[in-house]
Amino acid sequence: DAGVIQSPRHEVTEMGQEVTLRCKPISGHNSLFWYRQTMMRGLELLIYFNNNVPIDDSGMPEDRFSAKMPNASFSTLKIQPSEPRDSAVYFCASSLQANYGYTFGSGTRLTVV
Amino acid sequence: QKEVEQNSGPLSVPEGAIASLNCTYSDRVSQSFFWYRQYSGKSPELIMSIYSNGDKEDGRFTAQLNKASQYVSLLIRDSQPSDSATYLCAVRLTGGGNKLTFGTGTQLKVEL
């Protein structure tokens, strides 16, 4: 099993540009989570999906952020337009069942200049 | 009060000692608790889960849960320099569905 796969590993972009982060969960896992990690705020849940359906997006900062999961093996998190305060490490995670812990991907380090 | 609280540390222990990491949570009826280890620049890695009151042991790690007092702890016996990392407590809070709420983590330093 290749684990949770995220791309890109690093992204540097200019303010105002669109950024798309990608995630492939572990095959068979039915829940997918997007988290953001900063020194100041720690790990914050942005949104999660069960069986490809968005369940809780209360952590999405504002309308500039959107997430999709078109099928069980792929999800995207998009930021448009990006701002310097969006600079953080974005993690995708997946889990098999509600009572299990997550497996995290390697993360995408986003820098907006 | 934060939903999941941890002392940020750093907690320094000598090699071979027992490291004790603590976490408190606000939701009295939470049922699922997890400890993750995160090395600098890496992603969190699940090391322990616990669901019932008492102790759960896995190698050098012991998770302890006390639901009445709303705390969960992680003991690391025979601490090694390779245990130096940030340890994150995560709780599946009631009404939160399948999501985990994380504490901000405790940095552990194991010194030679």
mmCIF file with all atom_site columns, C-alpha atoms in Angstrom:
data_model
loop_
_atom_site.group_PDB
_atom_site.id
_atom_site.type_symbol
_atom_site.label_atom_id
_atom_site.label_alt_id
_atom_site.label_comp_id
_atom_site.label_asym_id
_atom_site.label_entity_id
_atom_site.label_seq_id
_atom_site.pdbx_PDB_ins_code
_atom_site.Cartn_x
_atom_site.Cartn_y
_atom_site.Cartn_z
_atom_site.occupancy
_atom_site.B_iso_or_equiv
_atom_site.pdbx_formal_charge
_atom_site.auth_seq_id
_atom_site.auth_comp_id
_atom_site.auth_asym_id
_atom_site.auth_atom_id
_atom_site.pdbx_PDB_model_num
ATOM 1   C CA . ASP A 1 1   ? 0.000   0.000  0.000  1.00 0.00 ? 1   ASP A CA 1
ATOM 2   C CA . ALA A 1 2   ? 1.458   3.332  -1.070 1.00 0.00 ? 2   ALA A CA 1
ATOM 3   C CA . GLY A 1 3   ? -0.247  5.276  1.694  1.00 0.00 ? 3   GLY A CA 1
ATOM 4   C CA . VAL A 1 4   ? -1.934  8.649  1.229  1.00 0.00 ? 4   VAL A CA 1
ATOM 5   C CA . ILE A 1 5   ? -0.351  10.442 -1.698 1.00 0.00 ? 5   ILE A CA 1
ATOM 6   C CA . GLN A 1 6   ? -0.286  14.227 -1.918 1.00 0.00 ? 6   GLN A CA 1
ATOM 7   C CA . SER A 1 7   ? 1.017   16.503 -4.631 1.00 0.00 ? 7   SER A CA 1
ATOM 8   C CA . PRO A 1 8   ? 2.835   18.734 -4.999 1.00 0.00 ? 8   PRO A CA 1
ATOM 9   C CA . ARG A 1 9   ? 5.213   18.444 -2.009 1.00 0.00 ? 9   ARG A CA 1
ATOM 10  C CA . HIS A 1 10  ? 6.107   22.110 -2.229 1.00 0.00 ? 10  HIS A CA 1
ATOM 11  C CA . GLU A 1 11  ? 4.323   25.011 -3.887 1.00 0.00 ? 11  GLU A CA 1
ATOM 12  C CA . VAL A 1 12  ? 5.495   28.586 -4.111 1.00 0.00 ? 12  VAL A CA 1
ATOM 13  C CA . THR A 1 13  ? 3.097   30.986 -5.722 1.00 0.00 ? 13  THR A CA 1
ATOM 14  C CA . GLU A 1 14  ? 2.413   34.670 -5.968 1.00 0.00 ? 14  GLU A CA 1
ATOM 15  C CA . MET A 1 15  ? -0.433  36.345 -4.183 1.00 0.00 ? 15  MET A CA 1
ATOM 16  C CA . GLY A 1 16  ? -3.592  36.273 -6.247 1.00 0.00 ? 16  GLY A CA 1
ATOM 17  C CA . GLN A 1 17  ? -2.756  33.069 -8.102 1.00 0.00 ? 17  GLN A CA 1
ATOM 18  C CA . GLU A 1 18  ? -4.860  29.919 -8.008 1.00 0.00 ? 18  GLU A CA 1
ATOM 19  C CA . VAL A 1 19  ? -3.427  26.957 -6.127 1.00 0.00 ? 19  VAL A CA 1
ATOM 20  C CA . THR A 1 20  ? -4.639  23.364 -6.419 1.00 0.00 ? 20  THR A CA 1
ATOM 21  C CA . LEU A 1 21  ? -3.544  20.680 -3.989 1.00 0.00 ? 21  LEU A CA 1
ATOM 22  C CA . ARG A 1 22  ? -4.179  17.022 -4.767 1.00 0.00 ? 22  ARG A CA 1
ATOM 23  C CA . CYS A 1 23  ? -4.714  13.915 -2.686 1.00 0.00 ? 23  CYS A CA 1
ATOM 24  C CA . LYS A 1 24  ? -5.112  10.207 -3.352 1.00 0.00 ? 24  LYS A CA 1
ATOM 25  C CA . PRO A 1 25  ? -6.388  8.358  -0.253 1.00 0.00 ? 25  PRO A CA 1
ATOM 26  C CA . ILE A 1 26  ? -5.562  4.791  0.694  1.00 0.00 ? 26  ILE A CA 1
ATOM 27  C CA . SER A 1 27  ? -7.606  2.406  -1.396 1.00 0.00 ? 27  SER A CA 1
ATOM 28  C CA . GLY A 1 28  ? -10.687 1.246  0.509  1.00 0.00 ? 28  GLY A CA 1
ATOM 29  C CA . HIS A 1 29  ? -10.694 4.122  2.975  1.00 0.00 ? 29  HIS A CA 1
ATOM 30  C CA . ASN A 1 30  ? -14.063 5.835  2.971  1.00 0.00 ? 30  ASN A CA 1
ATOM 31  C CA . SER A 1 31  ? -13.243 9.061  4.820  1.00 0.00 ? 31  SER A CA 1
ATOM 32  C CA . LEU A 1 32  ? -10.923 11.812 3.625  1.00 0.00 ? 32  LEU A CA 1
ATOM 33  C CA . PHE A 1 33  ? -9.798  14.853 5.561  1.00 0.00 ? 33  PHE A CA 1
ATOM 34  C CA . TRP A 1 34  ? -8.018  18.079 4.683  1.00 0.00 ? 34  TRP A CA 1
ATOM 35  C CA . TYR A 1 35  ? -6.042  19.739 7.507  1.00 0.00 ? 35  TYR A CA 1
ATOM 36  C CA . ARG A 1 36  ? -3.881  22.843 7.628  1.00 0.00 ? 36  ARG A CA 1
ATOM 37  C CA . GLN A 1 37  ? -0.956  23.149 10.052 1.00 0.00 ? 37  GLN A CA 1
ATOM 38  C CA . THR A 1 38  ? 0.725   26.340 11.181 1.00 0.00 ? 38  THR A CA 1
ATOM 39  C CA . MET A 1 39  ? 2.963   27.116 14.128 1.00 0.00 ? 39  MET A CA 1
ATOM 40  C CA . MET A 1 40  ? 0.406   29.500 15.558 1.00 0.00 ? 40  MET A CA 1
ATOM 41  C CA . ARG A 1 41  ? -2.754  27.414 15.211 1.00 0.00 ? 41  ARG A CA 1
ATOM 42  C CA . GLY A 1 42  ? -1.563  23.829 15.022 1.00 0.00 ? 42  GLY A CA 1
ATOM 43  C CA . LEU A 1 43  ? -3.590  21.295 13.024 1.00 0.00 ? 43  LEU A CA 1
ATOM 44  C CA . GLU A 1 44  ? -6.941  22.632 11.891 1.00 0.00 ? 44  GLU A CA 1
ATOM 45  C CA . LEU A 1 45  ? -9.549  20.605 10.047 1.00 0.00 ? 45  LEU A CA 1
ATOM 46  C CA . LEU A 1 46  ? -10.703 22.340 6.890  1.00 0.00 ? 46  LEU A CA 1
ATOM 47  C CA . ILE A 1 47  ? -13.182 19.824 5.480  1.00 0.00 ? 47  ILE A CA 1
ATOM 48  C CA . TYR A 1 48  ? -13.889 16.117 5.455  1.00 0.00 ? 48  TYR A CA 1
ATOM 49  C CA . PHE A 1 49  ? -15.704 13.697 3.171  1.00 0.00 ? 49  PHE A CA 1
ATOM 50  C CA . ASN A 1 50  ? -17.458 10.409 3.871  1.00 0.00 ? 50  ASN A CA 1
ATOM 51  C CA . ASN A 1 51  ? -17.982 8.234  0.801  1.00 0.00 ? 51  ASN A CA 1
ATOM 52  C CA . ASN A 1 52  ? -17.067 11.198 -1.429 1.00 0.00 ? 52  ASN A CA 1
ATOM 53  C CA . VAL A 1 53  ? -19.715 13.455 0.133  1.00 0.00 ? 53  VAL A CA 1
ATOM 54  C CA . PRO A 1 54  ? -18.637 16.606 2.018  1.00 0.00 ? 54  PRO A CA 1
ATOM 55  C CA . ILE A 1 55  ? -19.803 16.240 5.610  1.00 0.00 ? 55  ILE A CA 1
ATOM 56  C CA . ASP A 1 56  ? -18.278 19.147 7.506  1.00 0.00 ? 56  ASP A CA 1
ATOM 57  C CA . ASP A 1 57  ? -16.730 22.186 5.836  1.00 0.00 ? 57  ASP A CA 1
ATOM 58  C CA . SER A 1 58  ? -17.017 24.487 8.838  1.00 0.00 ? 58  SER A CA 1
ATOM 59  C CA . GLY A 1 59  ? -13.263 24.840 8.977  1.00 0.00 ? 59  GLY A CA 1
ATOM 60  C CA . MET A 1 60  ? -12.906 26.247 5.478  1.00 0.00 ? 60  MET A CA 1
ATOM 61  C CA . PRO A 1 61  ? -11.663 29.783 6.116  1.00 0.00 ? 61  PRO A CA 1
ATOM 62  C CA . GLU A 1 62  ? -13.654 31.607 3.468  1.00 0.00 ? 62  GLU A CA 1
ATOM 63  C CA . ASP A 1 63  ? -15.011 31.415 -0.030 1.00 0.00 ? 63  ASP A CA 1
ATOM 64  C CA . ARG A 1 64  ? -11.538 31.458 -1.488 1.00 0.00 ? 64  ARG A CA 1
ATOM 65  C CA . PHE A 1 65  ? -11.188 27.824 -0.425 1.00 0.00 ? 65  PHE A CA 1
ATOM 66  C CA . SER A 1 66  ? -13.032 24.966 -2.103 1.00 0.00 ? 66  SER A CA 1
ATOM 67  C CA . ALA A 1 67  ? -12.654 21.197 -2.049 1.00 0.00 ? 67  ALA A CA 1
ATOM 68  C CA . LYS A 1 68  ? -13.951 18.405 -4.220 1.00 0.00 ? 68  LYS A CA 1
ATOM 69  C CA . MET A 1 69  ? -13.913 14.645 -4.191 1.00 0.00 ? 69  MET A CA 1
ATOM 70  C CA . PRO A 1 70  ? -15.154 13.464 -7.591 1.00 0.00 ? 70  PRO A CA 1
ATOM 71  C CA . ASN A 1 71  ? -14.452 9.804  -6.812 1.00 0.00 ? 71  ASN A CA 1
ATOM 72  C CA . ALA A 1 72  ? -13.162 7.542  -4.070 1.00 0.00 ? 72  ALA A CA 1
ATOM 73  C CA . SER A 1 73  ? -9.531  7.844  -5.161 1.00 0.00 ? 73  SER A CA 1
ATOM 74  C CA . PHE A 1 74  ? -9.045  11.567 -5.666 1.00 0.00 ? 74  PHE A CA 1
ATOM 75  C CA . SER A 1 75  ? -9.632  14.885 -3.939 1.00 0.00 ? 75  SER A CA 1
ATOM 76  C CA . THR A 1 76  ? -8.556  18.457 -4.558 1.00 0.00 ? 76  THR A CA 1
ATOM 77  C CA . LEU A 1 77  ? -8.291  21.543 -2.377 1.00 0.00 ? 77  LEU A CA 1
ATOM 78  C CA . LYS A 1 78  ? -8.280  24.798 -4.303 1.00 0.00 ? 78  LYS A CA 1
ATOM 79  C CA . ILE A 1 79  ? -7.415  28.286 -3.143 1.00 0.00 ? 79  ILE A CA 1
ATOM 80  C CA . GLN A 1 80  ? -8.393  31.142 -5.436 1.00 0.00 ? 80  GLN A CA 1
ATOM 81  C CA . PRO A 1 81  ? -7.092  33.790 -5.076 1.00 0.00 ? 81  PRO A CA 1
ATOM 82  C CA . SER A 1 82  ? -4.238  32.857 -2.766 1.00 0.00 ? 82  SER A CA 1
ATOM 83  C CA . GLU A 1 83  ? -2.977  35.214 -0.048 1.00 0.00 ? 83  GLU A CA 1
ATOM 84  C CA . PRO A 1 84  ? 0.239   35.240 2.025  1.00 0.00 ? 84  PRO A CA 1
ATOM 85  C CA . ARG A 1 85  ? -1.721  34.211 5.148  1.00 0.00 ? 85  ARG A CA 1
ATOM 86  C CA . ASP A 1 86  ? -2.590  30.945 3.402  1.00 0.00 ? 86  ASP A CA 1
ATOM 87  C CA . SER A 1 87  ? 1.046   29.887 3.734  1.00 0.00 ? 87  SER A CA 1
ATOM 88  C CA . ALA A 1 88  ? 1.041   26.648 5.741  1.00 0.00 ? 88  ALA A CA 1
ATOM 89  C CA . VAL A 1 89  ? 1.460   22.897 5.429  1.00 0.00 ? 89  VAL A CA 1
ATOM 90  C CA . TYR A 1 90  ? -1.680  21.259 4.087  1.00 0.00 ? 90  TYR A CA 1
ATOM 91  C CA . PHE A 1 91  ? -2.237  17.623 5.005  1.00 0.00 ? 91  PHE A CA 1
ATOM 92  C CA . CYS A 1 92  ? -4.639  15.142 3.536  1.00 0.00 ? 92  CYS A CA 1
ATOM 93  C CA . ALA A 1 93  ? -5.577  12.105 5.614  1.00 0.00 ? 93  ALA A CA 1
ATOM 94  C CA . SER A 1 94  ? -7.834  9.112  5.158  1.00 0.00 ? 94  SER A CA 1
ATOM 95  C CA . SER A 1 95  ? -9.419  6.519  7.425  1.00 0.00 ? 95  SER A CA 1
ATOM 96  C CA . LEU A 1 96  ? -11.273 3.258  7.010  1.00 0.00 ? 96  LEU A CA 1
ATOM 97  C CA . GLN A 1 97  ? -13.981 3.543  9.615  1.00 0.00 ? 97  GLN A CA 1
ATOM 98  C CA . ALA A 1 98  ? -15.309 6.116  12.033 1.00 0.00 ? 98  ALA A CA 1
ATOM 99  C CA . ASN A 1 99  ? -13.561 4.671  15.069 1.00 0.00 ? 99  ASN A CA 1
ATOM 100 C CA . TYR A 1 100 ? -10.131 4.366  13.510 1.00 0.00 ? 100 TYR A CA 1
ATOM 101 C CA . GLY A 1 101 ? -7.322  6.875  13.499 1.00 0.00 ? 101 GLY A CA 1
ATOM 102 C CA . TYR A 1 102 ? -6.182  8.559  10.329 1.00 0.00 ? 102 TYR A CA 1
ATOM 103 C CA . THR A 1 103 ? -3.253  7.969  8.020  1.00 0.00 ? 103 THR A CA 1
ATOM 104 C CA . PHE A 1 104 ? -1.728  11.244 6.894  1.00 0.00 ? 104 PHE A CA 1
ATOM 105 C CA . GLY A 1 105 ? -0.089  12.059 3.602  1.00 0.00 ? 105 GLY A CA 1
ATOM 106 C CA . SER A 1 106 ? 3.318   13.727 3.438  1.00 0.00 ? 106 SER A CA 1
ATOM 107 C CA . GLY A 1 107 ? 1.739   17.166 3.130  1.00 0.00 ? 107 GLY A CA 1
ATOM 108 C CA . THR A 1 108 ? 2.077   20.096 0.768  1.00 0.00 ? 108 THR A CA 1
ATOM 109 C CA . ARG A 1 109 ? 4.105   23.054 1.988  1.00 0.00 ? 109 ARG A CA 1
ATOM 110 C CA . LEU A 1 110 ? 2.486   26.128 0.474  1.00 0.00 ? 110 LEU A CA 1
ATOM 111 C CA . THR A 1 111 ? 4.228   29.478 0.381  1.00 0.00 ? 111 THR A CA 1
ATOM 112 C CA . VAL A 1 112 ? 2.376   32.483 -0.991 1.00 0.00 ? 112 VAL A CA 1
ATOM 113 C CA . VAL A 1 113 ? 4.605   35.486 -1.649 1.00 0.00 ? 113 VAL A CA 1
ATOM 114 C CA . GLN B 2 1   ? -11.356 26.366 27.314 1.00 0.00 ? 1   GLN B CA 1
ATOM 115 C CA . LYS B 2 2   ? -9.863  24.652 24.301 1.00 0.00 ? 2   LYS B CA 1
ATOM 116 C CA . GLU B 2 3   ? -11.457 21.390 23.296 1.00 0.00 ? 3   GLU B CA 1
ATOM 117 C CA . VAL B 2 4   ? -8.158  19.491 23.487 1.00 0.00 ? 4   VAL B CA 1
ATOM 118 C CA . GLU B 2 5   ? -5.284  20.909 25.522 1.00 0.00 ? 5   GLU B CA 1
ATOM 119 C CA . GLN B 2 6   ? -1.650  19.946 25.800 1.00 0.00 ? 6   GLN B CA 1
ATOM 120 C CA . ASN B 2 7   ? 1.364   21.592 27.366 1.00 0.00 ? 7   ASN B CA 1
ATOM 121 C CA . SER B 2 8   ? 3.518   22.776 24.471 1.00 0.00 ? 8   SER B CA 1
ATOM 122 C CA . GLY B 2 9   ? 6.782   21.989 26.258 1.00 0.00 ? 9   GLY B CA 1
ATOM 123 C CA . PRO B 2 10  ? 9.512   21.373 25.474 1.00 0.00 ? 10  PRO B CA 1
ATOM 124 C CA . LEU B 2 11  ? 9.639   18.418 27.831 1.00 0.00 ? 11  LEU B CA 1
ATOM 125 C CA . SER B 2 12  ? 13.230  17.332 28.331 1.00 0.00 ? 12  SER B CA 1
ATOM 126 C CA . VAL B 2 13  ? 14.058  13.899 29.710 1.00 0.00 ? 13  VAL B CA 1
ATOM 127 C CA . PRO B 2 14  ? 17.369  12.017 29.901 1.00 0.00 ? 14  PRO B CA 1
ATOM 128 C CA . GLU B 2 15  ? 17.908  8.934  27.774 1.00 0.00 ? 15  GLU B CA 1
ATOM 129 C CA . GLY B 2 16  ? 16.484  5.855  29.463 1.00 0.00 ? 16  GLY B CA 1
ATOM 130 C CA . ALA B 2 17  ? 13.952  7.783  31.580 1.00 0.00 ? 17  ALA B CA 1
ATOM 131 C CA . ILE B 2 18  ? 10.173  7.665  31.389 1.00 0.00 ? 18  ILE B CA 1
ATOM 132 C CA . ALA B 2 19  ? 8.542   10.504 29.456 1.00 0.00 ? 19  ALA B CA 1
ATOM 133 C CA . SER B 2 20  ? 5.019   11.413 30.501 1.00 0.00 ? 20  SER B CA 1
ATOM 134 C CA . LEU B 2 21  ? 2.838   13.418 28.134 1.00 0.00 ? 21  LEU B CA 1
ATOM 135 C CA . ASN B 2 22  ? -0.577  14.657 29.147 1.00 0.00 ? 22  ASN B CA 1
ATOM 136 C CA . CYS B 2 23  ? -3.726  15.811 27.403 1.00 0.00 ? 23  CYS B CA 1
ATOM 137 C CA . THR B 2 24  ? -7.078  17.069 28.684 1.00 0.00 ? 24  THR B CA 1
ATOM 138 C CA . TYR B 2 25  ? -10.281 17.368 26.731 1.00 0.00 ? 25  TYR B CA 1
ATOM 139 C CA . SER B 2 26  ? -13.511 19.237 27.224 1.00 0.00 ? 26  SER B CA 1
ATOM 140 C CA . ASP B 2 27  ? -16.159 16.762 26.068 1.00 0.00 ? 27  ASP B CA 1
ATOM 141 C CA . ARG B 2 28  ? -17.089 14.380 28.869 1.00 0.00 ? 28  ARG B CA 1
ATOM 142 C CA . VAL B 2 29  ? -18.653 11.759 26.576 1.00 0.00 ? 29  VAL B CA 1
ATOM 143 C CA . SER B 2 30  ? -15.881 11.483 23.983 1.00 0.00 ? 30  SER B CA 1
ATOM 144 C CA . GLN B 2 31  ? -15.136 7.857  23.159 1.00 0.00 ? 31  GLN B CA 1
ATOM 145 C CA . SER B 2 32  ? -12.034 7.702  20.963 1.00 0.00 ? 32  SER B CA 1
ATOM 146 C CA . PHE B 2 33  ? -8.547  8.987  21.733 1.00 0.00 ? 33  PHE B CA 1
ATOM 147 C CA . PHE B 2 34  ? -5.341  8.885  19.739 1.00 0.00 ? 34  PHE B CA 1
ATOM 148 C CA . TRP B 2 35  ? -1.698  9.780  20.064 1.00 0.00 ? 35  TRP B CA 1
ATOM 149 C CA . TYR B 2 36  ? 0.304   10.847 17.043 1.00 0.00 ? 36  TYR B CA 1
ATOM 150 C CA . ARG B 2 37  ? 4.034   11.455 16.758 1.00 0.00 ? 37  ARG B CA 1
ATOM 151 C CA . GLN B 2 38  ? 5.324   14.124 14.396 1.00 0.00 ? 38  GLN B CA 1
ATOM 152 C CA . TYR B 2 39  ? 8.992   14.550 13.577 1.00 0.00 ? 39  TYR B CA 1
ATOM 153 C CA . SER B 2 40  ? 10.094  17.980 12.412 1.00 0.00 ? 40  SER B CA 1
ATOM 154 C CA . GLY B 2 41  ? 9.162   18.490 8.775  1.00 0.00 ? 41  GLY B CA 1
ATOM 155 C CA . LYS B 2 42  ? 7.201   15.242 8.595  1.00 0.00 ? 42  LYS B CA 1
ATOM 156 C CA . SER B 2 43  ? 3.558   14.251 8.788  1.00 0.00 ? 43  SER B CA 1
ATOM 157 C CA . PRO B 2 44  ? 1.814   12.973 11.941 1.00 0.00 ? 44  PRO B CA 1
ATOM 158 C CA . GLU B 2 45  ? 2.086   9.229  12.503 1.00 0.00 ? 45  GLU B CA 1
ATOM 159 C CA . LEU B 2 46  ? -0.454  7.294  14.566 1.00 0.00 ? 46  LEU B CA 1
ATOM 160 C CA . ILE B 2 47  ? 1.225   5.476  17.456 1.00 0.00 ? 47  ILE B CA 1
ATOM 161 C CA . MET B 2 48  ? -1.570  4.636  19.914 1.00 0.00 ? 48  MET B CA 1
ATOM 162 C CA . SER B 2 49  ? -5.334  4.553  20.178 1.00 0.00 ? 49  SER B CA 1
ATOM 163 C CA . ILE B 2 50  ? -7.390  4.025  23.322 1.00 0.00 ? 50  ILE B CA 1
ATOM 164 C CA . TYR B 2 51  ? -11.121 3.768  23.865 1.00 0.00 ? 51  TYR B CA 1
ATOM 165 C CA . SER B 2 52  ? -11.651 2.392  27.391 1.00 0.00 ? 52  SER B CA 1
ATOM 166 C CA . ASN B 2 53  ? -10.637 3.617  30.811 1.00 0.00 ? 53  ASN B CA 1
ATOM 167 C CA . GLY B 2 54  ? -7.332  2.254  32.018 1.00 0.00 ? 54  GLY B CA 1
ATOM 168 C CA . ASP B 2 55  ? -4.003  1.463  30.434 1.00 0.00 ? 55  ASP B CA 1
ATOM 169 C CA . LYS B 2 56  ? -3.096  0.153  27.004 1.00 0.00 ? 56  LYS B CA 1
ATOM 170 C CA . GLU B 2 57  ? 0.457   -0.970 26.365 1.00 0.00 ? 57  GLU B CA 1
ATOM 171 C CA . ASP B 2 58  ? 2.298   -1.346 23.074 1.00 0.00 ? 58  ASP B CA 1
ATOM 172 C CA . GLY B 2 59  ? 6.013   -1.943 23.383 1.00 0.00 ? 59  GLY B CA 1
ATOM 173 C CA . ARG B 2 60  ? 7.601   1.012  25.157 1.00 0.00 ? 60  ARG B CA 1
ATOM 174 C CA . PHE B 2 61  ? 4.405   3.051  24.874 1.00 0.00 ? 61  PHE B CA 1
ATOM 175 C CA . THR B 2 62  ? 1.509   3.072  27.349 1.00 0.00 ? 62  THR B CA 1
ATOM 176 C CA . ALA B 2 63  ? -1.641  5.114  26.846 1.00 0.00 ? 63  ALA B CA 1
ATOM 177 C CA . GLN B 2 64  ? -3.722  5.893  29.897 1.00 0.00 ? 64  GLN B CA 1
ATOM 178 C CA . LEU B 2 65  ? -7.315  7.081  29.817 1.00 0.00 ? 65  LEU B CA 1
ATOM 179 C CA . ASN B 2 66  ? -9.403  8.516  32.634 1.00 0.00 ? 66  ASN B CA 1
ATOM 180 C CA . LYS B 2 67  ? -12.795 9.583  31.318 1.00 0.00 ? 67  LYS B CA 1
ATOM 181 C CA . ALA B 2 68  ? -14.058 10.809 34.702 1.00 0.00 ? 68  ALA B CA 1
ATOM 182 C CA . SER B 2 69  ? -11.183 13.281 34.901 1.00 0.00 ? 69  SER B CA 1
ATOM 183 C CA . GLN B 2 70  ? -11.164 13.880 31.139 1.00 0.00 ? 70  GLN B CA 1
ATOM 184 C CA . TYR B 2 71  ? -7.520  13.243 30.556 1.00 0.00 ? 71  TYR B CA 1
ATOM 185 C CA . VAL B 2 72  ? -5.449  10.926 28.464 1.00 0.00 ? 72  VAL B CA 1
ATOM 186 C CA . SER B 2 73  ? -1.721  10.434 28.813 1.00 0.00 ? 73  SER B CA 1
ATOM 187 C CA . LEU B 2 74  ? 1.130   8.757  26.993 1.00 0.00 ? 74  LEU B CA 1
ATOM 188 C CA . LEU B 2 75  ? 4.085   7.184  28.785 1.00 0.00 ? 75  LEU B CA 1
ATOM 189 C CA . ILE B 2 76  ? 7.256   6.361  26.908 1.00 0.00 ? 76  ILE B CA 1
ATOM 190 C CA . ARG B 2 77  ? 9.538   3.995  28.801 1.00 0.00 ? 77  ARG B CA 1
ATOM 191 C CA . ASP B 2 78  ? 13.288  3.798  28.224 1.00 0.00 ? 78  ASP B CA 1
ATOM 192 C CA . SER B 2 79  ? 13.199  7.026  26.213 1.00 0.00 ? 79  SER B CA 1
ATOM 193 C CA . GLN B 2 80  ? 15.585  7.169  23.269 1.00 0.00 ? 80  GLN B CA 1
ATOM 194 C CA . PRO B 2 81  ? 16.916  10.168 21.341 1.00 0.00 ? 81  PRO B CA 1
ATOM 195 C CA . SER B 2 82  ? 14.871  8.897  18.392 1.00 0.00 ? 82  SER B CA 1
ATOM 196 C CA . ASP B 2 83  ? 11.732  9.580  20.457 1.00 0.00 ? 83  ASP B CA 1
ATOM 197 C CA . SER B 2 84  ? 12.452  13.315 20.233 1.00 0.00 ? 84  SER B CA 1
ATOM 198 C CA . ALA B 2 85  ? 9.454   14.690 18.353 1.00 0.00 ? 85  ALA B CA 1
ATOM 199 C CA . THR B 2 86  ? 6.170   16.508 18.880 1.00 0.00 ? 86  THR B CA 1
ATOM 200 C CA . TYR B 2 87  ? 3.380   14.340 20.266 1.00 0.00 ? 87  TYR B CA 1
ATOM 201 C CA . LEU B 2 88  ? -0.155  15.240 19.286 1.00 0.00 ? 88  LEU B CA 1
ATOM 202 C CA . CYS B 2 89  ? -3.224  14.202 21.232 1.00 0.00 ? 89  CYS B CA 1
ATOM 203 C CA . ALA B 2 90  ? -6.398  13.767 19.168 1.00 0.00 ? 90  ALA B CA 1
ATOM 204 C CA . VAL B 2 91  ? -9.964  13.225 20.323 1.00 0.00 ? 91  VAL B CA 1
ATOM 205 C CA . ARG B 2 92  ? -13.077 12.282 18.444 1.00 0.00 ? 92  ARG B CA 1
ATOM 206 C CA . LEU B 2 93  ? -15.496 14.655 20.144 1.00 0.00 ? 93  LEU B CA 1
ATOM 207 C CA . THR B 2 94  ? -19.184 13.894 20.508 1.00 0.00 ? 94  THR B CA 1
ATOM 208 C CA . GLY B 2 95  ? -21.180 15.436 17.702 1.00 0.00 ? 95  GLY B CA 1
ATOM 209 C CA . GLY B 2 96  ? -18.078 15.835 15.601 1.00 0.00 ? 96  GLY B CA 1
ATOM 210 C CA . GLY B 2 97  ? -18.867 12.949 13.318 1.00 0.00 ? 97  GLY B CA 1
ATOM 211 C CA . ASN B 2 98  ? -15.762 11.234 12.051 1.00 0.00 ? 98  ASN B CA 1
ATOM 212 C CA . LYS B 2 99  ? -13.364 14.142 12.558 1.00 0.00 ? 99  LYS B CA 1
ATOM 213 C CA . LEU B 2 100 ? -10.552 14.300 15.071 1.00 0.00 ? 100 LEU B CA 1
ATOM 214 C CA . THR B 2 101 ? -9.751  17.435 17.063 1.00 0.00 ? 101 THR B CA 1
ATOM 215 C CA . PHE B 2 102 ? -6.048  17.802 17.750 1.00 0.00 ? 102 PHE B CA 1
ATOM 216 C CA . GLY B 2 103 ? -4.196  19.449 20.565 1.00 0.00 ? 103 GLY B CA 1
ATOM 217 C CA . THR B 2 104 ? -1.329  21.734 19.673 1.00 0.00 ? 104 THR B CA 1
ATOM 218 C CA . GLY B 2 105 ? 1.219   19.110 20.652 1.00 0.00 ? 105 GLY B CA 1
ATOM 219 C CA . THR B 2 106 ? 3.973   18.637 23.226 1.00 0.00 ? 106 THR B CA 1
ATOM 220 C CA . GLN B 2 107 ? 7.571   18.777 22.067 1.00 0.00 ? 107 GLN B CA 1
ATOM 221 C CA . LEU B 2 108 ? 9.663   16.022 23.633 1.00 0.00 ? 108 LEU B CA 1
ATOM 222 C CA . LYS B 2 109 ? 13.452  16.176 23.770 1.00 0.00 ? 109 LYS B CA 1
ATOM 223 C CA . VAL B 2 110 ? 15.363  13.113 24.892 1.00 0.00 ? 110 VAL B CA 1
ATOM 224 C CA . GLU B 2 111 ? 18.876  14.100 25.893 1.00 0.00 ? 111 GLU B CA 1
ATOM 225 C CA . LEU B 2 112 ? 21.970  11.923 25.842 1.00 0.00 ? 112 LEU B CA 1
#
